[in-house]
């Protein structure tokens, strides 16, 4: 059977992609952030996943406001990137894993999630930049993109995203293949890109989230969408993907690494790595 090796999460600020393209990882502005990604890469070297389920939010490249699924799952053999207007180089297509996609889709529909199935799908900065950060050699494992609507209200609740994550974890571990799978979340932490509170960052709430994502992610399901916007900014709702990732862990969550750096662009940038150890989910790290 497949093994869920763990979960990872990282911010996806487009400027990170520009810094990678310009090889600015050692510049004073960027070094603290990129140094914080290194332990995540080292962990990946150890666990060597065969596939990645990437939970992220599309920002208008694949879905626009006229058609906005709450949850969507990719089922394509490959996923193309395209120009979003951020001035980033368009990346090579990413390999998909259709067998894992259909496993996930069958399982999620079986658990009564009404998802949109995408056999053709573009992936934006929120998918690509984390893949570049975690696999800078350009060879990430085949991936299954899972899109959560954090763009057009009403958004799925934190509780619904938690349940989605749990179902993803169960689906992976019920896959009768001898494969190692990692679940990745992208976005956050606190950030607001426009309006009166543009640049809003809430360190205390971010720290609480980084703690609870390992020790007790269930505790984060009590926040309403309105609470999340208030506490972490209008785009800080991207924490929903991190909650789903943590909830996917089927065993004991062990904190491998976390890193917090303020700011990158308008965002409190963070990295989190959780290993999915044998045991029960109730145990705190
Ligand atoms: C920024 C952050 C995001 O999550 C995003 O999707 C776009 C921009 C930023 O901080 O610049
Ligand atoms: Fe974003």
XYZ file of N, CA and C in Angstrom, residues 31-186:
468
model
N 18.228 35.838 1.529
C 18.938 34.718 2.177
C 18.177 34.117 3.363
N 17.634 34.945 4.272
C 16.941 34.335 5.422
C 15.782 33.441 4.990
N 15.066 33.850 3.958
C 13.949 33.028 3.487
C 14.450 31.725 2.863
N 15.401 31.845 1.918
C 15.863 30.626 1.232
C 16.589 29.682 2.191
N 17.311 30.250 3.177
C 17.960 29.376 4.175
C 16.914 28.558 4.928
N 15.738 29.179 5.134
C 14.672 28.495 5.861
C 14.043 27.350 5.080
N 14.315 27.286 3.787
C 13.763 26.204 2.957
C 14.706 24.988 2.962
N 15.990 25.214 3.257
C 16.999 24.138 3.161
C 16.641 22.890 3.970
N 16.225 23.036 5.245
C 15.891 21.825 6.001
C 14.730 21.039 5.383
N 13.856 21.716 4.683
C 12.750 21.028 4.016
C 13.289 20.179 2.862
N 14.257 20.735 2.163
C 14.882 19.970 1.070
C 15.635 18.769 1.613
N 16.326 18.980 2.731
C 17.102 17.880 3.337
C 16.157 16.745 3.733
N 14.995 17.116 4.264
C 14.011 16.088 4.650
C 13.527 15.326 3.414
N 13.296 16.049 2.321
C 12.861 15.392 1.078
C 13.915 14.418 0.556
N 15.184 14.773 0.742
C 16.275 13.867 0.351
C 16.183 12.558 1.125
N 15.735 12.675 2.381
C 15.605 11.483 3.238
C 14.401 10.635 2.839
N 13.249 11.284 2.692
C 12.014 10.504 2.519
C 11.727 10.162 1.054
N 12.327 10.899 0.134
C 12.254 10.620 -1.309
C 10.869 10.192 -1.795
N 9.898 11.118 -1.774
C 8.545 10.745 -2.222
C 8.494 10.417 -3.717
N 7.599 9.496 -4.076
C 7.383 9.129 -5.476
C 6.311 10.001 -6.119
N 5.507 10.667 -5.287
C 4.417 11.500 -5.801
C 4.089 12.587 -4.783
N 3.533 13.690 -5.282
C 3.137 14.801 -4.403
C 1.694 15.201 -4.696
N 0.920 15.353 -3.643
C -0.418 15.957 -3.758
C -0.249 17.408 -3.322
N -0.508 18.342 -4.221
C -0.225 19.757 -3.947
C -1.544 20.522 -3.788
N -1.816 20.945 -2.565
C -3.058 21.657 -2.256
C -2.765 23.151 -2.327
N -3.371 23.815 -3.285
C -3.063 25.235 -3.493
C -4.313 25.955 -3.979
N -4.203 27.273 -4.133
C -5.326 28.063 -4.649
C -4.951 28.656 -5.987
N -5.846 28.511 -6.946
C -5.653 29.133 -8.256
C -6.043 30.609 -8.142
N -5.202 31.500 -8.726
C -5.440 32.947 -8.597
C -6.028 33.549 -9.863
N -6.629 32.737 -10.718
C -7.259 33.304 -11.905
C -6.646 32.801 -13.203
N -5.603 31.972 -13.113
C -4.989 31.454 -14.341
C -5.822 30.324 -14.926
N -6.299 29.437 -14.063
C -7.060 28.280 -14.546
C -8.566 28.481 -14.383
N -8.963 28.993 -13.223
C -10.379 29.324 -12.983
C -10.489 30.827 -12.824
N -11.530 31.415 -13.393
C -11.734 32.842 -13.150
C -13.066 33.017 -12.415
N -13.454 34.257 -12.161
C -14.606 34.499 -11.297
C -15.912 33.977 -11.899
N -15.923 33.773 -13.220
C -17.154 33.295 -13.865
C -17.420 31.821 -13.569
N -16.363 31.057 -13.305
C -16.532 29.628 -12.982
C -15.540 29.296 -11.884
N -16.045 29.113 -10.681
C -15.154 28.968 -9.528
C -15.551 27.751 -8.695
N -14.918 26.612 -8.938
C -15.222 25.466 -8.089
C -14.680 25.675 -6.679
N -15.359 25.112 -5.709
C -14.850 25.177 -4.328
C -13.615 24.296 -4.185
N -13.706 23.076 -4.728
C -12.551 22.167 -4.738
C -12.407 21.594 -6.142
N -11.184 21.493 -6.630
C -10.938 20.861 -7.928
C -9.698 19.982 -7.823
N -9.711 18.881 -8.562
C -8.568 17.964 -8.545
C -8.107 17.740 -9.981
N -6.811 17.866 -10.210
C -6.247 17.616 -11.531
C -6.188 16.132 -11.830
N -6.446 15.788 -13.085
C -6.364 14.392 -13.515
C -5.696 14.346 -14.882
N -4.629 15.069 -15.024
C -3.953 15.203 -16.319
C -2.578 14.531 -16.258
N -2.063 14.129 -17.403
C -0.709 13.568 -17.418
C 0.364 14.633 -17.235
N 0.008 15.873 -17.560
C 0.937 16.969 -17.271
C 0.173 18.286 -17.113
N 0.838 19.227 -16.437
C 0.200 20.509 -16.116
C 1.094 21.630 -16.621
N 0.505 22.475 -17.450
C 1.276 23.587 -18.003
C 1.165 24.829 -17.142
N 2.222 25.585 -17.092
C 2.254 26.905 -16.478
C 2.025 27.926 -17.621
N 1.640 29.141 -17.276
C 1.475 30.183 -18.303
C 1.745 31.541 -17.662
N 1.867 32.548 -18.491
C 2.178 33.901 -18.016
C 0.985 34.482 -17.265
N 1.189 34.846 -16.005
C 0.113 35.444 -15.203
C 0.248 36.955 -15.120
N 1.310 37.497 -15.706
C 1.517 38.938 -15.639
C 2.412 39.383 -14.499
N 3.031 38.439 -13.787
C 3.940 38.812 -12.696
C 5.371 39.037 -13.195
N 5.586 38.814 -14.490
C 6.943 38.959 -15.022
C 7.821 37.759 -14.737
N 7.205 36.619 -14.472
C 7.979 35.405 -14.175
C 8.186 34.596 -15.449
N 9.328 33.898 -15.543
C 9.480 33.016 -16.698
C 8.434 31.906 -16.656
N 7.909 31.536 -17.804
C 6.954 30.420 -17.855
C 7.754 29.130 -17.696
N 7.345 28.308 -16.744
C 8.103 27.095 -16.444
C 7.686 25.954 -17.363
N 8.551 24.979 -17.449
C 8.289 23.721 -18.166
C 7.034 23.055 -17.575
N 6.338 22.210 -18.306
C 5.183 21.511 -17.727
C 5.609 20.573 -16.599
N 4.707 20.381 -15.654
C 4.957 19.480 -14.525
C 4.272 18.147 -14.808
N 4.952 17.060 -14.478
C 4.370 15.731 -14.705
C 3.238 15.486 -13.728
N 2.150 14.881 -14.230
C 1.059 14.463 -13.367
C 1.174 12.996 -13.009
N 0.264 12.535 -12.204
C 0.193 11.120 -11.828
C -1.283 10.718 -11.930
N -1.745 10.433 -13.179
C -3.185 10.187 -13.362
C -3.714 9.056 -12.488
N -2.899 8.034 -12.217
C -3.396 6.919 -11.391
C -3.739 7.427 -9.992
N -2.845 8.241 -9.422
C -3.125 8.786 -8.086
C -4.278 9.788 -8.149
N -4.334 10.572 -9.230
C -5.453 11.524 -9.383
C -6.785 10.802 -9.300
N -6.930 9.732 -10.091
C -8.231 9.058 -10.134
C -8.518 8.341 -8.827
N -7.478 7.863 -8.193
C -7.647 7.269 -6.862
C -8.255 8.312 -5.907
N -7.660 9.500 -5.944
C -8.096 10.589 -5.068
C -9.526 11.017 -5.414
N -9.792 11.159 -6.712
C -11.114 11.609 -7.158
C -12.177 10.589 -6.755
N -11.914 9.307 -7.031
C -12.876 8.262 -6.647
C -13.150 8.313 -5.150
N -12.067 8.434 -4.392
C -12.200 8.400 -2.939
C -12.959 9.636 -2.423
N -12.614 10.802 -2.948
C -13.251 12.042 -2.458
C -14.734 12.068 -2.816
N -15.059 11.656 -4.028
C -16.482 11.605 -4.399
C -17.183 10.561 -3.528
N -16.505 9.442 -3.282
C -17.059 8.411 -2.391
C -17.328 8.940 -0.993
N -16.526 9.900 -0.549
C -16.731 10.512 0.767
C -17.614 11.770 0.674
N -18.292 11.926 -0.444
C -19.303 12.966 -0.638
C -18.749 14.380 -0.814
N -17.497 14.479 -1.310
C -16.985 15.790 -1.710
C -17.355 16.013 -3.172
N -17.987 17.158 -3.460
C -18.407 17.470 -4.825
C -17.293 18.260 -5.485
N -16.361 17.533 -6.092
C -15.179 18.189 -6.652
C -15.312 18.355 -8.157
N -14.556 19.281 -8.694
C -14.459 19.443 -10.146
C -13.231 18.672 -10.616
N -13.402 17.859 -11.631
C -12.321 17.009 -12.129
C -11.725 17.653 -13.377
N -10.420 17.871 -13.375
C -9.790 18.628 -14.461
C -8.785 17.773 -15.218
N -9.168 17.370 -16.432
C -8.241 16.575 -17.237
C -7.333 17.465 -18.079
N -7.566 18.754 -17.973
C -6.691 19.743 -18.600
C -6.626 20.895 -17.612
N -5.441 21.313 -17.244
C -5.361 22.274 -16.145
C -4.043 23.052 -16.215
N -4.156 24.365 -16.067
C -2.964 25.211 -15.965
C -2.617 25.398 -14.487
N -1.339 25.459 -14.186
C -0.931 25.676 -12.785
C -0.230 27.030 -12.652
N -0.617 27.791 -11.635
C -0.089 29.153 -11.475
C 1.053 29.201 -10.465
N 1.429 30.432 -10.036
C 2.585 30.593 -9.134
C 2.416 29.829 -7.829
N 1.161 29.632 -7.417
C 0.920 28.985 -6.122
C 1.271 27.500 -6.158
N 1.302 26.924 -7.344
C 1.756 25.537 -7.513
C 3.247 25.515 -7.860
N 3.637 26.380 -8.789
C 4.986 26.283 -9.367
C 6.099 26.693 -8.405
N 5.885 27.788 -7.664
C 6.976 28.288 -6.826
C 7.331 27.302 -5.705
N 6.342 26.728 -5.013
C 6.704 25.698 -4.026
C 7.458 24.517 -4.661
N 7.068 24.118 -5.871
C 7.782 23.007 -6.532
C 9.228 23.405 -6.841
N 9.414 24.653 -7.257
C 10.787 25.126 -7.526
C 11.610 25.211 -6.247
N 10.953 25.623 -5.155
C 11.671 25.754 -3.878
C 12.089 24.391 -3.340
N 11.169 23.437 -3.410
C 11.452 22.132 -2.795
C 12.302 21.243 -3.705
N 12.192 21.423 -5.023
C 13.001 20.630 -5.964
C 13.721 21.581 -6.915
N 14.739 22.298 -6.420
C 15.403 23.312 -7.257
C 16.141 22.716 -8.449
N 16.373 21.401 -8.440
C 17.024 20.777 -9.595
C 16.042 20.580 -10.753
N 14.788 20.966 -10.554
C 13.817 20.877 -11.649
C 13.261 19.487 -11.858
N 13.395 18.604 -10.867
C 12.833 17.260 -11.052
C 11.928 16.862 -9.887
N 10.795 17.584 -9.724
C 9.838 17.169 -8.702
C 9.194 15.847 -9.098
N 8.660 15.096 -8.150
C 7.954 13.872 -8.521
C 6.649 14.232 -9.215
N 6.026 13.262 -9.888
C 4.706 13.521 -10.486
C 3.743 14.030 -9.414
N 2.867 14.944 -9.821
C 2.032 15.632 -8.830
C 0.551 15.538 -9.177
N -0.262 15.682 -8.141
C -1.707 15.824 -8.300
C -2.091 17.176 -7.696
N -2.485 18.145 -8.507
C -2.916 19.436 -7.967
C -4.335 19.353 -7.405
N -4.492 19.889 -6.208
C -5.824 19.993 -5.584
C -6.055 21.479 -5.314
N -7.081 22.033 -5.930
C -7.333 23.474 -5.824
C -8.446 23.745 -4.813
N -8.197 24.708 -3.934
C -9.195 25.160 -2.965
C -9.519 26.615 -3.304
N -10.788 26.944 -3.367
C -11.168 28.339 -3.636
C -10.907 29.205 -2.404
N -9.882 30.049 -2.479
C -9.683 31.050 -1.419
C -9.783 32.445 -2.028
N -10.401 32.528 -3.207
C -10.397 33.780 -3.963
C -11.762 34.463 -3.961
N -12.815 33.700 -4.264
C -14.144 34.313 -4.394
C -15.066 33.783 -3.300
N -15.564 34.690 -2.470
C -16.438 34.277 -1.372
C -17.797 33.851 -1.908
N -18.470 32.870 -1.283
C -18.100 32.221 -0.029
C -17.016 31.154 -0.224
N -16.074 31.135 0.730
C -14.988 30.155 0.701
C -15.417 28.927 1.500
N -14.802 27.784 1.232
C -15.071 26.635 2.103
C -14.567 26.950 3.519
N -15.265 26.438 4.513
C -14.872 26.734 5.897
C -13.584 25.992 6.256
N -12.973 26.438 7.342
C -11.774 25.747 7.842
C -12.113 24.297 8.181
N -13.300 24.085 8.716
C -13.704 22.710 9.059
C -13.842 21.858 7.800
N -14.416 22.441 6.747
C -14.575 21.680 5.499
C -13.205 21.336 4.910
N -12.273 22.275 4.986
C -10.921 22.025 4.463
C -10.212 20.978 5.310
N -10.451 21.015 6.613
C -9.891 19.998 7.511
C -10.405 18.619 7.085
N -11.701 18.528 6.853
C -12.286 17.239 6.449
C -11.772 16.795 5.081
N -11.597 17.762 4.177
C -11.029 17.423 2.862
C -9.638 16.812 3.054
N -8.839 17.438 3.904
C -7.492 16.926 4.166
C -7.535 15.514 4.728
N -8.422 15.288 5.688
C -8.542 13.938 6.258
C -8.860 12.922 5.158
N -9.781 13.293 4.273
C -10.175 12.367 3.200
C -9.011 12.139 2.230
N -8.232 13.166 1.968
C -7.053 13.006 1.094
C -6.069 12.021 1.735
N -5.839 12.163 3.032
C -4.930 11.240 3.733
C -5.412 9.803 3.638
N -6.700 9.611 3.866
C -7.263 8.248 3.782
C -7.141 7.694 2.367
N -7.397 8.555 1.370
C -7.322 8.118 -0.033
C -5.910 7.660 -0.376
N -4.928 8.420 0.073
C -3.533 8.066 -0.249
C -3.194 6.711 0.370
N -3.544 6.537 1.626
C -3.134 5.304 2.314
C -3.968 4.100 1.871
N -5.057 4.337 1.143
C -5.837 3.218 0.598
C -5.417 2.899 -0.842
N -4.382 3.553 -1.340
C -3.918 3.336 -2.723
C -3.047 2.088 -2.756
N -3.464 1.078 -3.471
C -2.717 -0.181 -3.420
C -1.471 -0.177 -4.312
N -0.607 0.794 -4.089
C 0.649 0.887 -4.835
C 1.758 1.072 -3.814
N 2.908 0.540 -4.121
C 4.032 0.670 -3.202
C 4.722 2.015 -3.460
N 4.023 3.094 -3.109
C 4.529 4.439 -3.424
C 4.569 5.272 -2.146
N 5.512 6.204 -2.136
C 5.630 7.141 -1.011
C 5.085 8.497 -1.483
N 4.150 9.031 -0.729
C 3.457 10.246 -1.171
C 3.627 11.358 -0.125
N 3.909 12.556 -0.585
C 3.965 13.726 0.291
C 2.791 14.647 -0.062
N 2.230 15.300 0.962
C 1.172 16.289 0.738
C 1.769 17.672 0.975
N 1.568 18.555 0.016
C 2.142 19.906 0.088
C 1.013 20.927 0.083
N 1.127 21.934 0.943
C 0.183 23.052 0.922
C 0.952 24.319 0.576
N 0.273 25.274 -0.055
C 0.979 26.511 -0.394
C 0.119 27.733 -0.073
